[in-house]
Amino acid sequence: MEKQKHANIFRLKVFYLFSFFAVGSLTPLLSVYLANEAGLSGIEIGVIMSVGPIVMIVFQPFWGIVCDWSGKPAKILSITSLLAGVLGLGYLLFEHFLLIVSVAIALAIFQSAIIPVSDSITLQYTTRIKSNYGKIRLFGSLGYGVAVFVMGKLSESFIGPSVIFYAFFLGLLIAANLALRLPEEAPREKGKLFGGMKELITMKRFLIFLAITFLIFGPNLANNVYYGLFVEARGGTYTGIGIAFLLAVLSEIPFMRMAGTWIHKMGLLPITLLAGTASLVRWVLYFTEPSLATVYVTSIIQGFSLGLFIPAALQYIREVVPARITVTAITLYSAIGNGLGNWFSTFSGGIILDKSGIYAVYLFYSLLTLIGMLLTIWLMRLEKNLKVREKITGILEK
């Protein structure tokens, strides 16, 4: 039993390593490829890069239903990973804008399954064996960071920028094979994913937190699209882009490890506010056109912001939502953050990039984050008032 547990944990870690290696090979450098190799405009790049988040809003719940219906999430994960890898090669076949958009849509349909399904498998398994989800998820950050660094180097070699698509395919090919041997989730009742949707939209605290996720998490995800162009604008090369991403993503690892301790000492919403503050500092700094050296040094702020926000967000949702509808709540959270928030920040960023330049994009992200922080403060006061009322009610009942 113990040997099987270690084997399953190892497979989950390696799956995260290669699946995120694939995403890290493609996403950060795709905007640079589309601008330099395909010659697309800022708005066209924004449309292509925002397709994924839009598709995610619709298809993440869909893949959840398919997994519930089949009771075979690991098999679904394997199939979608393989098809996403194959479709990623489609970028090499077309040059026309509309055809590239078609590739982006087809790819996003299957890629949208990878994160929620793998997280669902991992969260359930780690809960069952009383292990730490964060210690497994860290390998995703490692794979992503290494991929951007390596692909940056290879893109400047004789191989050229097209290497990012081959690396994406190979990474997901390996991940698809590993997924077949991941521990399966126990089958859930059909339709349960949407069973608590009506109840969720009446929960004020949950809805406010979704808005916070949209405003703070969305720009952080969209930054992965435009960060390469930003580093390039500051004088960085493909290798420089890789170094910046490597530092940013690997910095998430220690903060994810520390998040549990910090949450215990400070609380969930204060940690969320702290993560938002770190993001705001970063976006304002980028708007001021810092030196390339400063960009490299401050890239670790990403670890501070995302490394704290992600675990705090998941834990907050678990606390405010009844256990029987947690799956629905997390799926909705993912659709709002990874989907809607990411799409809005990416698409709006493309328009601003075309009209006002890359630095204005980060001014826009600063404003979104500031609003998210104000909402967090409001939610903290709401929580405080709620606790006071509960305390008073408890005294009166006695």
mmCIF file with all atom_site columns, N, CA and C in Angstrom, residues 115-146:
data_model
loop_
_atom_site.group_PDB
_atom_site.id
_atom_site.type_symbol
_atom_site.label_atom_id
_atom_site.label_alt_id
_atom_site.label_comp_id
_atom_site.label_asym_id
_atom_site.label_entity_id
_atom_site.label_seq_id
_atom_site.pdbx_PDB_ins_code
_atom_site.Cartn_x
_atom_site.Cartn_y
_atom_site.Cartn_z
_atom_site.occupancy
_atom_site.B_iso_or_equiv
_atom_site.pdbx_formal_charge
_atom_site.auth_seq_id
_atom_site.auth_comp_id
_atom_site.auth_asym_id
_atom_site.auth_atom_id
_atom_site.pdbx_PDB_model_num
ATOM 1  N N  . ILE A 1 115 ? -5.818 21.294 -16.683 1.00 0.00 ? 115 ILE A N  1
ATOM 2  C CA . ILE A 1 115 ? -5.647 21.812 -15.322 1.00 0.00 ? 115 ILE A CA 1
ATOM 3  C C  . ILE A 1 115 ? -6.760 21.368 -14.379 1.00 0.00 ? 115 ILE A C  1
ATOM 4  N N  . PRO A 1 116 ? -8.053 21.599 -14.723 1.00 0.00 ? 116 PRO A N  1
ATOM 5  C CA . PRO A 1 116 ? -9.089 21.211 -13.752 1.00 0.00 ? 116 PRO A CA 1
ATOM 6  C C  . PRO A 1 116 ? -9.174 19.715 -13.497 1.00 0.00 ? 116 PRO A C  1
ATOM 7  N N  . VAL A 1 117 ? -8.991 18.891 -14.525 1.00 0.00 ? 117 VAL A N  1
ATOM 8  C CA . VAL A 1 117 ? -9.098 17.445 -14.325 1.00 0.00 ? 117 VAL A CA 1
ATOM 9  C C  . VAL A 1 117 ? -7.912 16.919 -13.518 1.00 0.00 ? 117 VAL A C  1
ATOM 10 N N  . SER A 1 118 ? -6.705 17.382 -13.834 1.00 0.00 ? 118 SER A N  1
ATOM 11 C CA . SER A 1 118 ? -5.536 16.929 -13.073 1.00 0.00 ? 118 SER A CA 1
ATOM 12 C C  . SER A 1 118 ? -5.591 17.435 -11.640 1.00 0.00 ? 118 SER A C  1
ATOM 13 N N  . ASP A 1 119 ? -6.053 18.672 -11.443 1.00 0.00 ? 119 ASP A N  1
ATOM 14 C CA . ASP A 1 119 ? -6.195 19.203 -10.081 1.00 0.00 ? 119 ASP A CA 1
ATOM 15 C C  . ASP A 1 119 ? -7.246 18.413 -9.299  1.00 0.00 ? 119 ASP A C  1
ATOM 16 N N  . SER A 1 120 ? -8.334 18.059 -9.976  1.00 0.00 ? 120 SER A N  1
ATOM 17 C CA . SER A 1 120 ? -9.385 17.292 -9.321  1.00 0.00 ? 120 SER A CA 1
ATOM 18 C C  . SER A 1 120 ? -8.872 15.934 -8.860  1.00 0.00 ? 120 SER A C  1
ATOM 19 N N  . ILE A 1 121 ? -8.137 15.248 -9.727  1.00 0.00 ? 121 ILE A N  1
ATOM 20 C CA . ILE A 1 121 ? -7.553 13.954 -9.377  1.00 0.00 ? 121 ILE A CA 1
ATOM 21 C C  . ILE A 1 121 ? -6.583 14.104 -8.214  1.00 0.00 ? 121 ILE A C  1
ATOM 22 N N  . THR A 1 122 ? -5.713 15.118 -8.308  1.00 0.00 ? 122 THR A N  1
ATOM 23 C CA . THR A 1 122 ? -4.677 15.317 -7.292  1.00 0.00 ? 122 THR A CA 1
ATOM 24 C C  . THR A 1 122 ? -5.265 15.714 -5.945  1.00 0.00 ? 122 THR A C  1
ATOM 25 N N  . LEU A 1 123 ? -6.221 16.650 -5.957  1.00 0.00 ? 123 LEU A N  1
ATOM 26 C CA . LEU A 1 123 ? -6.827 17.111 -4.709  1.00 0.00 ? 123 LEU A CA 1
ATOM 27 C C  . LEU A 1 123 ? -7.553 15.975 -3.990  1.00 0.00 ? 123 LEU A C  1
ATOM 28 N N  . GLN A 1 124 ? -8.274 15.167 -4.752  1.00 0.00 ? 124 GLN A N  1
ATOM 29 C CA . GLN A 1 124 ? -8.985 14.068 -4.114  1.00 0.00 ? 124 GLN A CA 1
ATOM 30 C C  . GLN A 1 124 ? -8.008 13.028 -3.564  1.00 0.00 ? 124 GLN A C  1
ATOM 31 N N  . TYR A 1 125 ? -6.970 12.725 -4.326  1.00 0.00 ? 125 TYR A N  1
ATOM 32 C CA . TYR A 1 125 ? -6.029 11.705 -3.879  1.00 0.00 ? 125 TYR A CA 1
ATOM 33 C C  . TYR A 1 125 ? -5.232 12.175 -2.656  1.00 0.00 ? 125 TYR A C  1
ATOM 34 N N  . THR A 1 126 ? -4.752 13.416 -2.690  1.00 0.00 ? 126 THR A N  1
ATOM 35 C CA . THR A 1 126 ? -3.970 13.925 -1.563  1.00 0.00 ? 126 THR A CA 1
ATOM 36 C C  . THR A 1 126 ? -4.830 14.058 -0.308  1.00 0.00 ? 126 THR A C  1
ATOM 37 N N  . THR A 1 127 ? -6.118 14.362 -0.488  1.00 0.00 ? 127 THR A N  1
ATOM 38 C CA . THR A 1 127 ? -7.026 14.420 0.667   1.00 0.00 ? 127 THR A CA 1
ATOM 39 C C  . THR A 1 127 ? -7.219 13.037 1.258   1.00 0.00 ? 127 THR A C  1
ATOM 40 N N  . ARG A 1 128 ? -7.345 12.057 0.389   1.00 0.00 ? 128 ARG A N  1
ATOM 41 C CA . ARG A 1 128 ? -7.574 10.687 0.852   1.00 0.00 ? 128 ARG A CA 1
ATOM 42 C C  . ARG A 1 128 ? -6.371 10.130 1.618   1.00 0.00 ? 128 ARG A C  1
ATOM 43 N N  . ILE A 1 129 ? -5.177 10.450 1.149   1.00 0.00 ? 129 ILE A N  1
ATOM 44 C CA . ILE A 1 129 ? -3.986 9.914  1.816   1.00 0.00 ? 129 ILE A CA 1
ATOM 45 C C  . ILE A 1 129 ? -3.369 10.920 2.789   1.00 0.00 ? 129 ILE A C  1
ATOM 46 N N  . LYS A 1 130 ? -4.052 12.062 2.968   1.00 0.00 ? 130 LYS A N  1
ATOM 47 C CA . LYS A 1 130 ? -3.607 13.116 3.884   1.00 0.00 ? 130 LYS A CA 1
ATOM 48 C C  . LYS A 1 130 ? -2.216 13.625 3.525   1.00 0.00 ? 130 LYS A C  1
ATOM 49 N N  . SER A 1 131 ? -2.046 13.922 2.233   1.00 0.00 ? 131 SER A N  1
ATOM 50 C CA . SER A 1 131 ? -0.791 14.483 1.740   1.00 0.00 ? 131 SER A CA 1
ATOM 51 C C  . SER A 1 131 ? -1.004 15.955 1.390   1.00 0.00 ? 131 SER A C  1
ATOM 52 N N  . ASN A 1 132 ? 0.047  16.600 0.869   1.00 0.00 ? 132 ASN A N  1
ATOM 53 C CA . ASN A 1 132 ? 0.014  18.038 0.586   1.00 0.00 ? 132 ASN A CA 1
ATOM 54 C C  . ASN A 1 132 ? -0.072 18.269 -0.919  1.00 0.00 ? 132 ASN A C  1
ATOM 55 N N  . TYR A 1 133 ? -1.180 18.868 -1.357  1.00 0.00 ? 133 TYR A N  1
ATOM 56 C CA . TYR A 1 133 ? -1.361 19.180 -2.781  1.00 0.00 ? 133 TYR A CA 1
ATOM 57 C C  . TYR A 1 133 ? -0.260 20.107 -3.285  1.00 0.00 ? 133 TYR A C  1
ATOM 58 N N  . GLY A 1 134 ? 0.103  21.098 -2.488  1.00 0.00 ? 134 GLY A N  1
ATOM 59 C CA . GLY A 1 134 ? 1.091  22.091 -2.914  1.00 0.00 ? 134 GLY A CA 1
ATOM 60 C C  . GLY A 1 134 ? 2.438  21.486 -3.256  1.00 0.00 ? 134 GLY A C  1
ATOM 61 N N  . LYS A 1 135 ? 2.830  20.452 -2.519  1.00 0.00 ? 135 LYS A N  1
ATOM 62 C CA . LYS A 1 135 ? 4.131  19.831 -2.774  1.00 0.00 ? 135 LYS A CA 1
ATOM 63 C C  . LYS A 1 135 ? 4.161  19.106 -4.114  1.00 0.00 ? 135 LYS A C  1
ATOM 64 N N  . ILE A 1 136 ? 2.990  18.700 -4.609  1.00 0.00 ? 136 ILE A N  1
ATOM 65 C CA . ILE A 1 136 ? 2.908  18.080 -5.932  1.00 0.00 ? 136 ILE A CA 1
ATOM 66 C C  . ILE A 1 136 ? 2.810  19.149 -7.010  1.00 0.00 ? 136 ILE A C  1
ATOM 67 N N  . ARG A 1 137 ? 1.988  20.168 -6.752  1.00 0.00 ? 137 ARG A N  1
ATOM 68 C CA . ARG A 1 137 ? 1.768  21.264 -7.715  1.00 0.00 ? 137 ARG A CA 1
ATOM 69 C C  . ARG A 1 137 ? 3.049  22.040 -7.996  1.00 0.00 ? 137 ARG A C  1
ATOM 70 N N  . LEU A 1 138 ? 3.984  22.035 -7.069  1.00 0.00 ? 138 LEU A N  1
ATOM 71 C CA . LEU A 1 138 ? 5.256  22.741 -7.254  1.00 0.00 ? 138 LEU A CA 1
ATOM 72 C C  . LEU A 1 138 ? 5.999  22.260 -8.497  1.00 0.00 ? 138 LEU A C  1
ATOM 73 N N  . PHE A 1 139 ? 5.824  21.003 -8.837  1.00 0.00 ? 139 PHE A N  1
ATOM 74 C CA . PHE A 1 139 ? 6.516  20.466 -10.003 1.00 0.00 ? 139 PHE A CA 1
ATOM 75 C C  . PHE A 1 139 ? 5.973  21.068 -11.295 1.00 0.00 ? 139 PHE A C  1
ATOM 76 N N  . GLY A 1 140 ? 4.732  21.555 -11.257 1.00 0.00 ? 140 GLY A N  1
ATOM 77 C CA . GLY A 1 140 ? 4.207  22.294 -12.398 1.00 0.00 ? 140 GLY A CA 1
ATOM 78 C C  . GLY A 1 140 ? 4.950  23.598 -12.591 1.00 0.00 ? 140 GLY A C  1
ATOM 79 N N  . SER A 1 141 ? 5.173  24.323 -11.518 1.00 0.00 ? 141 SER A N  1
ATOM 80 C CA . SER A 1 141 ? 5.928  25.573 -11.593 1.00 0.00 ? 141 SER A CA 1
ATOM 81 C C  . SER A 1 141 ? 7.351  25.320 -12.085 1.00 0.00 ? 141 SER A C  1
ATOM 82 N N  . LEU A 1 142 ? 7.951  24.231 -11.603 1.00 0.00 ? 142 LEU A N  1
ATOM 83 C CA . LEU A 1 142 ? 9.302  23.877 -12.027 1.00 0.00 ? 142 LEU A CA 1
ATOM 84 C C  . LEU A 1 142 ? 9.347  23.600 -13.525 1.00 0.00 ? 142 LEU A C  1
ATOM 85 N N  . GLY A 1 143 ? 8.403  22.789 -14.012 1.00 0.00 ? 143 GLY A N  1
ATOM 86 C CA . GLY A 1 143 ? 8.359  22.462 -15.432 1.00 0.00 ? 143 GLY A CA 1
ATOM 87 C C  . GLY A 1 143 ? 8.128  23.682 -16.297 1.00 0.00 ? 143 GLY A C  1
ATOM 88 N N  . TYR A 1 144 ? 7.232  24.568 -15.859 1.00 0.00 ? 144 TYR A N  1
ATOM 89 C CA . TYR A 1 144 ? 6.921  25.778 -16.616 1.00 0.00 ? 144 TYR A CA 1
ATOM 90 C C  . TYR A 1 144 ? 8.162  26.677 -16.722 1.00 0.00 ? 144 TYR A C  1
ATOM 91 N N  . GLY A 1 145 ? 8.831  26.891 -15.577 1.00 0.00 ? 145 GLY A N  1
ATOM 92 C CA . GLY A 1 145 ? 9.998  27.768 -15.568 1.00 0.00 ? 145 GLY A CA 1
ATOM 93 C C  . GLY A 1 145 ? 11.149 27.241 -16.408 1.00 0.00 ? 145 GLY A C  1
ATOM 94 N N  . VAL A 1 146 ? 11.420 25.957 -16.266 1.00 0.00 ? 146 VAL A N  1
ATOM 95 C CA . VAL A 1 146 ? 12.504 25.344 -17.044 1.00 0.00 ? 146 VAL A CA 1
ATOM 96 C C  . VAL A 1 146 ? 12.194 25.424 -18.534 1.00 0.00 ? 146 VAL A C  1
#
